[in-house]
PDB file of C-alpha atoms in Angstrom:
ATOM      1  CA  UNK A1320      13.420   2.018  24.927  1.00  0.00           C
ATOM      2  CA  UNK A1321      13.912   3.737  28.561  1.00  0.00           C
ATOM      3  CA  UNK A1322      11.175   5.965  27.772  1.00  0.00           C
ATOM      4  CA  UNK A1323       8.618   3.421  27.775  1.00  0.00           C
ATOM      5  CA  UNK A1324       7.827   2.523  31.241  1.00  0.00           C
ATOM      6  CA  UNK A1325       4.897   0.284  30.062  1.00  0.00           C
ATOM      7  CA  UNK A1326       7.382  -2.776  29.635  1.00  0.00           C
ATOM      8  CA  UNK A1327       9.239  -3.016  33.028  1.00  0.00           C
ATOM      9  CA  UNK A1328       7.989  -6.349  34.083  1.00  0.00           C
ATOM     10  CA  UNK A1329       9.045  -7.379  30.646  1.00  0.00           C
ATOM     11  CA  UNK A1330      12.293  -5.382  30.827  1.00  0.00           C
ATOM     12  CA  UNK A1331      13.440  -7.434  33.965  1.00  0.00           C
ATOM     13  CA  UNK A1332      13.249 -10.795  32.119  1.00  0.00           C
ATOM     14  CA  UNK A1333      14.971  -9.637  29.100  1.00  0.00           C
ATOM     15  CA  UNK A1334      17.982  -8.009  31.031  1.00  0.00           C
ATOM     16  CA  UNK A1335      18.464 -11.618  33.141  1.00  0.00           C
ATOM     17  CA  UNK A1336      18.542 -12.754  29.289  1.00  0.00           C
ATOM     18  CA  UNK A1337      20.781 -10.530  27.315  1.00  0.00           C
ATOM     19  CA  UNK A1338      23.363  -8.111  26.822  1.00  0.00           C
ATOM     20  CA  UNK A1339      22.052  -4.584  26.320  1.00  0.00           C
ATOM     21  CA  UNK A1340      23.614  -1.613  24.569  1.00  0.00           C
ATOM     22  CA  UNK A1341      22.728   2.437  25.068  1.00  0.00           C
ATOM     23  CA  UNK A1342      22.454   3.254  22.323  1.00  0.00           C
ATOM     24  CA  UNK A1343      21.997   7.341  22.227  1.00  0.00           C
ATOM     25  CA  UNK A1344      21.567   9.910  19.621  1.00  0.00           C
ATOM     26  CA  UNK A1345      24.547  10.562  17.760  1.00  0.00           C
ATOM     27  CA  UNK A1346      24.401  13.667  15.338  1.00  0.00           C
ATOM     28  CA  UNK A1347      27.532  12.866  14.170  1.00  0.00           C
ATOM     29  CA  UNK A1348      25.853   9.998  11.699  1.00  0.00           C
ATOM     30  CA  UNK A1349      24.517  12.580   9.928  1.00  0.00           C
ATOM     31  CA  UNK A1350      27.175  13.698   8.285  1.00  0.00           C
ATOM     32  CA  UNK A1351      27.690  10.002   6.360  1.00  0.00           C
ATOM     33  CA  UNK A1352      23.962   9.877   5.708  1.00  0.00           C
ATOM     34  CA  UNK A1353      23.141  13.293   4.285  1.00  0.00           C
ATOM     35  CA  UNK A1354      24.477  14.840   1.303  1.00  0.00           C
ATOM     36  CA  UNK A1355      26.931  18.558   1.605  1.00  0.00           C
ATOM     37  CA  UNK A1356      28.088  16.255   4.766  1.00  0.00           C
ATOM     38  CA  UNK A1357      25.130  16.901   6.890  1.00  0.00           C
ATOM     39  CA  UNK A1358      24.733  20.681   6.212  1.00  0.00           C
ATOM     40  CA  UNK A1359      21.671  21.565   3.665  1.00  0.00           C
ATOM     41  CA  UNK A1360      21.447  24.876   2.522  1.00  0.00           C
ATOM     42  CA  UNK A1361      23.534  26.782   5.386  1.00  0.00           C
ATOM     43  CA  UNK A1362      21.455  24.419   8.095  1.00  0.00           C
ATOM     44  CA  UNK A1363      23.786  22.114  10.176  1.00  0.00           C
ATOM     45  CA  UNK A1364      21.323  19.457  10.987  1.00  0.00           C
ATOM     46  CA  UNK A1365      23.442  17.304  13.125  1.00  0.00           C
ATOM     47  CA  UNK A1366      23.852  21.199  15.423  1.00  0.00           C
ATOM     48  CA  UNK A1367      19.967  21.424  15.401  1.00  0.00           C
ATOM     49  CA  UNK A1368      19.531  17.946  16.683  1.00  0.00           C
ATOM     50  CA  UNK A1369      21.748  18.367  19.189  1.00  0.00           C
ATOM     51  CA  UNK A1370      20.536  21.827  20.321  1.00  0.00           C
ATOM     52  CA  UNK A1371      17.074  20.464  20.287  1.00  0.00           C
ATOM     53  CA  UNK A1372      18.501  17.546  22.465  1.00  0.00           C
ATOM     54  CA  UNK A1373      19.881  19.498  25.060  1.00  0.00           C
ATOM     55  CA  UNK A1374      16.899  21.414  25.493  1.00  0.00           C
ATOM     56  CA  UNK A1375      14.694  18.002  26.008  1.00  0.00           C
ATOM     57  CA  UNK A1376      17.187  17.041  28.224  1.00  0.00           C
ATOM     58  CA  UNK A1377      17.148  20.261  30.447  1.00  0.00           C
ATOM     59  CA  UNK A1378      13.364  20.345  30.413  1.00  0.00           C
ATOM     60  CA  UNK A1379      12.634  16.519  30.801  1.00  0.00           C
ATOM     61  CA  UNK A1380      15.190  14.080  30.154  1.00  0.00           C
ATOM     62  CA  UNK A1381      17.925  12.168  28.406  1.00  0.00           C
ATOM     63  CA  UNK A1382      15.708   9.036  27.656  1.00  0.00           C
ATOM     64  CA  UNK A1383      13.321  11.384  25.530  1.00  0.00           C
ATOM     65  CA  UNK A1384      15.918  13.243  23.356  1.00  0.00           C
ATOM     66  CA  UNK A1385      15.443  12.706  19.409  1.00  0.00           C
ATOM     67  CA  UNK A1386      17.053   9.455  17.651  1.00  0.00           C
ATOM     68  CA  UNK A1387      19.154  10.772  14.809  1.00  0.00           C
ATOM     69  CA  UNK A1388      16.950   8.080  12.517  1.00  0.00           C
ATOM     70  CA  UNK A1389      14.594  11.010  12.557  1.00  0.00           C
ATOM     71  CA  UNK A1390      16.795  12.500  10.007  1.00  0.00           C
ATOM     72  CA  UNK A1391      18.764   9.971   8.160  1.00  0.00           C
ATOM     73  CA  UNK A1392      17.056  10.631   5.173  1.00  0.00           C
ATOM     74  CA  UNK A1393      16.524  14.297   5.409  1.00  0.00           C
ATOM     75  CA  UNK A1394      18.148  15.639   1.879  1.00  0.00           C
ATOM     76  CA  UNK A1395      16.570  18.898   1.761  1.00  0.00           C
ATOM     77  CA  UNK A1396      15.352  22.210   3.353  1.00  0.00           C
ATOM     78  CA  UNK A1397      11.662  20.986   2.931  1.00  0.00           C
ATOM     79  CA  UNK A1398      12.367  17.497   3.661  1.00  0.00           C
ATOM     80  CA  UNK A1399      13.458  18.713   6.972  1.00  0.00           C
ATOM     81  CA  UNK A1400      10.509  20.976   7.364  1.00  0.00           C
ATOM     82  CA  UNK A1401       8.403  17.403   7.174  1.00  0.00           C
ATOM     83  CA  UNK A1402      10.240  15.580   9.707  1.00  0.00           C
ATOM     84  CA  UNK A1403      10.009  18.917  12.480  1.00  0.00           C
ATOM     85  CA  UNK A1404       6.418  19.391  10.935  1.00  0.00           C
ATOM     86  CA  UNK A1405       4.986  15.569  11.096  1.00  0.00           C
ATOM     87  CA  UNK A1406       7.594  13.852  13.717  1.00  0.00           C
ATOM     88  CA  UNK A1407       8.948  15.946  16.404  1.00  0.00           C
ATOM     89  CA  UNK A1408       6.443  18.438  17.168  1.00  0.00           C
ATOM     90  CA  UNK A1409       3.752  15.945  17.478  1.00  0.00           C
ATOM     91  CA  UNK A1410       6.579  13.901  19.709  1.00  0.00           C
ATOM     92  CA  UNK A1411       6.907  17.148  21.671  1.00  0.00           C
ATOM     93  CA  UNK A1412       3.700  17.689  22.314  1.00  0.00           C
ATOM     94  CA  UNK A1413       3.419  14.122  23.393  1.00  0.00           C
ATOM     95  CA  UNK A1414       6.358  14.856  25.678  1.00  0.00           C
ATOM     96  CA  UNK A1415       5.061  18.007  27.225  1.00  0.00           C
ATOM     97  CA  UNK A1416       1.621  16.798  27.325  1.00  0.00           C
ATOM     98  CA  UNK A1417       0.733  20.080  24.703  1.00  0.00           C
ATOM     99  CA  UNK A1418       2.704  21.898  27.282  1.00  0.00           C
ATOM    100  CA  UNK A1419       3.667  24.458  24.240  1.00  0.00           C
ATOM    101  CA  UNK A1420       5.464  26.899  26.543  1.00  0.00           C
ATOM    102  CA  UNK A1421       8.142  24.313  26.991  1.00  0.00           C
ATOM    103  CA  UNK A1422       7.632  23.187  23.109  1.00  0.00           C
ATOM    104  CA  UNK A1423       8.396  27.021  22.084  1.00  0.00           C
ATOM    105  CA  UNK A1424      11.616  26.107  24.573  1.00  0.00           C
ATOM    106  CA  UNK A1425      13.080  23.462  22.939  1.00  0.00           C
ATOM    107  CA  UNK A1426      12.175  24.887  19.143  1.00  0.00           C
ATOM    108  CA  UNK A1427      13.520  28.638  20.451  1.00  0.00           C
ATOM    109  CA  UNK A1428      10.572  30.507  19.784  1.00  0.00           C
ATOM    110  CA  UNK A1429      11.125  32.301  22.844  1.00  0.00           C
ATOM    111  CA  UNK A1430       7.712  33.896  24.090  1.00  0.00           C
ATOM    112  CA  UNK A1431       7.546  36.546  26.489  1.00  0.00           C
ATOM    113  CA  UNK A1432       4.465  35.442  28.306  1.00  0.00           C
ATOM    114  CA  UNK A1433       3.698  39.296  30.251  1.00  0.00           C
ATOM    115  CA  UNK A1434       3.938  41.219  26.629  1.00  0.00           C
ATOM    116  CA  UNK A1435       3.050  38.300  24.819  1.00  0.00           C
ATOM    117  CA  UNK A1436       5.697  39.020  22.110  1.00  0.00           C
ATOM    118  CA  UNK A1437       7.978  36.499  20.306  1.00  0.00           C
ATOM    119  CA  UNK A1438      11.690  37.955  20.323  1.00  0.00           C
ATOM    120  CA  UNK A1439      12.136  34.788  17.282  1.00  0.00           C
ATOM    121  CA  UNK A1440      11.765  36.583  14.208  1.00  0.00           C
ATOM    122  CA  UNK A1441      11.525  33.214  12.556  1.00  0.00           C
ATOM    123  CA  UNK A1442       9.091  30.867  15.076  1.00  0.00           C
ATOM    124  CA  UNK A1443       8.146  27.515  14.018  1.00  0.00           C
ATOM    125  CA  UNK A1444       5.397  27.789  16.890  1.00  0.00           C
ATOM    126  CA  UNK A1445       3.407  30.695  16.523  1.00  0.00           C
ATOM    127  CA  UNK A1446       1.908  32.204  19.906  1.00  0.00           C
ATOM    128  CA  UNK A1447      -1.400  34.435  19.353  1.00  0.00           C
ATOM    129  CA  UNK A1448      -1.947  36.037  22.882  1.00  0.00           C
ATOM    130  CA  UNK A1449      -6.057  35.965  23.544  1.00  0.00           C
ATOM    131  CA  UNK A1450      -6.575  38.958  25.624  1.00  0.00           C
ATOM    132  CA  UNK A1451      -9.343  38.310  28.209  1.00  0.00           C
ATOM    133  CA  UNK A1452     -11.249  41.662  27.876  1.00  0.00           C
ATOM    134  CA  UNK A1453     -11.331  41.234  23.592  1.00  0.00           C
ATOM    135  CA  UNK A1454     -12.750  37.682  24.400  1.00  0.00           C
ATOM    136  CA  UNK A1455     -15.051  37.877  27.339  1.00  0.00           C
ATOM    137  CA  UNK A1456     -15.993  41.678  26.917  1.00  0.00           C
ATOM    138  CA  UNK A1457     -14.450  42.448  30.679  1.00  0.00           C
ATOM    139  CA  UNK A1458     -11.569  42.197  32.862  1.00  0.00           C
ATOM    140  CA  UNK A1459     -12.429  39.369  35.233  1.00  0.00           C
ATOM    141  CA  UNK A1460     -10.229  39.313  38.204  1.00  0.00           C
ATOM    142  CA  UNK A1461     -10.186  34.916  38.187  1.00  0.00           C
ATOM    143  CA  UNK A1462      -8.744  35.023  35.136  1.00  0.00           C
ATOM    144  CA  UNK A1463      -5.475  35.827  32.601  1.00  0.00           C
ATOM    145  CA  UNK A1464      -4.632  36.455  29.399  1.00  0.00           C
ATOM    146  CA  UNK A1465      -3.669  33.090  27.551  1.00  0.00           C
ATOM    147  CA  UNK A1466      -2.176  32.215  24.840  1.00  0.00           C
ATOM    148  CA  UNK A1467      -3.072  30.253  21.454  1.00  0.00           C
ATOM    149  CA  UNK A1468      -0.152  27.825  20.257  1.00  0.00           C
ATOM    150  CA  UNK A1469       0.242  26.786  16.359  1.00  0.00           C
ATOM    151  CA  UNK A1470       2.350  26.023  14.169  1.00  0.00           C
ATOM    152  CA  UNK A1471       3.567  29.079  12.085  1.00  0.00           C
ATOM    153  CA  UNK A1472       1.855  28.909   8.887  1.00  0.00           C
ATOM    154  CA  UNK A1473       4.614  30.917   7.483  1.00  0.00           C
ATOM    155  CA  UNK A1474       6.751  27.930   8.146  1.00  0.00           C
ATOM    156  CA  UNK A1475       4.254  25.575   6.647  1.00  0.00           C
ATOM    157  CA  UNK A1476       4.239  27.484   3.498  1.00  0.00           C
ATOM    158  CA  UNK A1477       7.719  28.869   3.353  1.00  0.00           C
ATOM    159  CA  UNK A1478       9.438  28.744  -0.231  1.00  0.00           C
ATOM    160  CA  UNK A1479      12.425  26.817   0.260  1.00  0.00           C
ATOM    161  CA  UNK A1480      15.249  29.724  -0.073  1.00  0.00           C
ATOM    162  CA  UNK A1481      12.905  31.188   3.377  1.00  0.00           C
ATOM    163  CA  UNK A1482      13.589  27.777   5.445  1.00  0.00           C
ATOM    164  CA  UNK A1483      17.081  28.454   6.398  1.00  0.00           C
ATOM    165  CA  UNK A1484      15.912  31.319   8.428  1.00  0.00           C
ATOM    166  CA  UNK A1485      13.418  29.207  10.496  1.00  0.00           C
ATOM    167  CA  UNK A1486      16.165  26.410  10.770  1.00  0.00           C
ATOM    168  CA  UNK A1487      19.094  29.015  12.260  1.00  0.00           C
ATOM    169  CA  UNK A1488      16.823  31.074  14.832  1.00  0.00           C
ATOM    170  CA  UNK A1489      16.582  27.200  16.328  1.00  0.00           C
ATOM    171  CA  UNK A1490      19.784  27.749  17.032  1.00  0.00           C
ATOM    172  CA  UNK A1491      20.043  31.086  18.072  1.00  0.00           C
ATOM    173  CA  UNK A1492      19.583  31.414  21.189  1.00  0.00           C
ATOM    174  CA  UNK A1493      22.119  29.003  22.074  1.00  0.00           C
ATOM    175  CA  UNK A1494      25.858  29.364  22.620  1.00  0.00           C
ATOM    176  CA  UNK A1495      28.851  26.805  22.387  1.00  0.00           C
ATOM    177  CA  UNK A1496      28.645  23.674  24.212  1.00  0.00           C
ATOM    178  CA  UNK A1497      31.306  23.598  26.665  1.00  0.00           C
ATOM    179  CA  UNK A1498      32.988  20.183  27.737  1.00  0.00           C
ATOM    180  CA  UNK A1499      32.570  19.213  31.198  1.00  0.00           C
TER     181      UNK A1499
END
């Protein structure tokens, strides 16, 4: 695991030892693993987990994109919900350290921090905009307007015919990968 930087001394003497193979994430198992061949309900998983890979690996890194074991067994729209839900927005936030800017980034919730307006019409991270004078009673010139990061409780309670929608605007914002 390259992301774990807490084993290097250990690292070295298993390297001298063995043979080692990268082993990255590969979307394409999906499509063995999962029934309708990977796509559930109009969703293309293995296209979500690679667009949500290529946005960890613009904003961090390639050693802390998503295994596709996250979804192996992923066989429906609210299965799917659990795994984003329990497994990789609590790994995101570990990534970002609860930077949720970049979270809303990789999940395409796209918030426009100066209106403080979500262009997603679908968010899985919901961003409530605290205005400073509502809070404090004043305009205080040391400090901004922030923001207040959740997860969308529409999403958490969305009937499952609803899900696609919060599944595809993942994907929206992003066009076709071009080869190198």
């Amino acid at each position: 695991n390259t992301a774990d930087r807490s084993i290097a001394l250990m690292d070295v003497a298993l390297r001298r030892r063995f043979t080692f193979r990268e082993l990255m994430p590969d979307p394409s198992v999906l499509e063995d693993c999962m029934p309708n061949g990977s796509v559930l309900s109009d969703v293309n998983v293995p296209q979500l987990l690679e667009c949500i890979n290529l946005r960890i690996q613009f904003l961090y890194d390639r050693d802390h994109t998503i295994g596709h074991s996250y979804f192996v067994h992923v066989d429906s729209l609210d299965s799917l919900r659990g795994v984003l839900i329990n497994r990789v927005i609590p790994l995101l936030q570990e990534y970002f350290y609860e930077d949720w800017e970049k979270i809303c980034l990789v999940l395409g919730c796209r918030c426009d921090l100066d209106s403080g307006t979500q262009s997603n019409t679908h968010p899985l991270i919901k961003a409530k905009r605290l205005v400073e004078k509502e809070i404090l009673g004043f305009d205080h010139d040391d400090y901004d307007d922030q923001f207040n990061y959740l997860v969308n409780p529409d999403f958490v309670e969305a009937e499952a015919n609803e899900l696609a929608k919060f599944f595809n605007n993942i994907l929206v914002s992003i066009g076709p990968v071009a080869p190198e």
